[in-house]
Amino acid sequence: MKKFFLSVAAIFILFGMSNAYAAENFAVEVLNLVNAERAKVGAAPLTLANDLQSAAAIRARELLQSFSHVRPDGSECFSVMRNRGRTCGENIAAGNSTAAATVEQWMSSDGHRANILNPAFRELGVGYAYEDYSTYHHYWVQLFRG
């Protein structure tokens, strides 16, 4: 019985690590894709900010409860950010399993595209969450700060 519990714990630890690894890799991939789009219009590249990464990870998990720009507690999406800067924005998406498909989805939407190409933004945080037993399975967040 003890071996069973140890192996189940090991599976959960490995699964959690693979999700964290995927989220980190997706963040870099989204950043590169977004910066390629920004370069096409002459906008300066964004950089990943650690605090925005943490905030975006929180928001991605919250989307499992409520797919909305309003947080599950009823507060505005930007309340997750400790330092909002002069200007900020949020993009959310769900259902795509790749960063490329998600960025393409955002670029096909006027409001999301405007956030991605906004020259006032300088920093980005990217959040990703996967939940097998949820409606869309894959949840994505971009938090922008200028």
Short mmCIF file of C-alpha atoms in Angstrom, two decimals, residues 78-142:
data_model
loop_
_atom_site.label_atom_id
_atom_site.label_comp_id
_atom_site.label_asym_id
_atom_site.label_seq_id
_atom_site.Cartn_x
_atom_site.Cartn_y
_atom_site.Cartn_z
CA PHE A 78 -5.90 44.06 -13.26
CA SER A 79 -6.26 43.68 -9.49
CA VAL A 80 -3.97 40.63 -9.81
CA MET A 81 -1.12 42.98 -10.80
CA ARG A 82 0.89 44.51 -7.94
CA ASN A 83 2.45 47.21 -10.11
CA ARG A 84 0.11 48.28 -12.89
CA GLY A 85 2.35 50.90 -14.47
CA ARG A 86 0.85 53.73 -16.51
CA THR A 87 -1.20 51.50 -18.78
CA CYS A 88 -2.13 47.84 -18.80
CA GLY A 89 -4.09 45.31 -20.81
CA GLU A 90 -5.25 41.72 -20.69
CA ASN A 91 -5.90 39.15 -23.42
CA ILE A 92 -7.52 35.80 -22.62
CA ALA A 93 -8.12 32.78 -24.83
CA ALA A 94 -9.17 29.17 -24.42
CA GLY A 95 -9.22 25.95 -26.37
CA ASN A 96 -5.95 26.07 -28.30
CA SER A 97 -3.21 23.62 -27.42
CA THR A 98 -0.37 25.65 -28.98
CA ALA A 99 1.01 29.12 -28.49
CA ALA A 100 0.97 29.72 -32.26
CA ALA A 101 -2.75 28.96 -32.57
CA THR A 102 -3.51 31.17 -29.58
CA VAL A 103 -1.53 34.15 -30.89
CA GLU A 104 -3.20 33.68 -34.27
CA GLN A 105 -6.60 33.73 -32.54
CA TRP A 106 -5.69 36.94 -30.71
CA MET A 107 -4.37 38.57 -33.87
CA SER A 108 -7.71 37.79 -35.60
CA SER A 109 -9.60 39.81 -32.97
CA ASP A 110 -9.48 43.60 -33.17
CA GLY A 111 -9.33 44.21 -29.42
CA HIS A 112 -6.73 41.53 -28.71
CA ARG A 113 -4.67 42.63 -31.71
CA ALA A 114 -4.73 46.22 -30.43
CA ASN A 115 -3.26 45.07 -27.11
CA ILE A 116 -0.53 43.04 -28.82
CA LEU A 117 0.47 45.92 -31.11
CA ASN A 118 0.02 48.76 -28.59
CA PRO A 119 3.29 50.75 -28.63
CA ALA A 120 2.66 51.95 -25.07
CA PHE A 121 3.19 48.45 -23.70
CA ARG A 122 6.74 47.44 -22.76
CA GLU A 123 6.33 44.31 -20.64
CA LEU A 124 4.40 41.06 -20.90
CA GLY A 125 3.34 38.22 -18.66
CA VAL A 126 1.98 35.00 -20.16
CA GLY A 127 -0.06 32.49 -18.22
CA TYR A 128 -1.13 29.02 -19.31
CA ALA A 129 -3.24 26.43 -17.52
CA TYR A 130 -4.41 23.00 -18.59
CA GLU A 131 -7.27 21.12 -16.99
CA ASP A 132 -8.42 17.85 -18.54
CA TYR A 133 -11.86 17.98 -16.93
CA SER A 134 -12.68 21.56 -17.93
CA THR A 135 -14.71 22.95 -20.82
CA TYR A 136 -11.82 24.21 -22.99
CA HIS A 137 -8.86 22.31 -21.45
CA HIS A 138 -6.28 24.98 -22.44
CA TYR A 139 -6.43 28.49 -20.97
CA TRP A 140 -4.18 31.41 -21.91
CA VAL A 141 -3.60 34.88 -20.51
CA GLN A 142 -1.47 37.81 -21.57
#
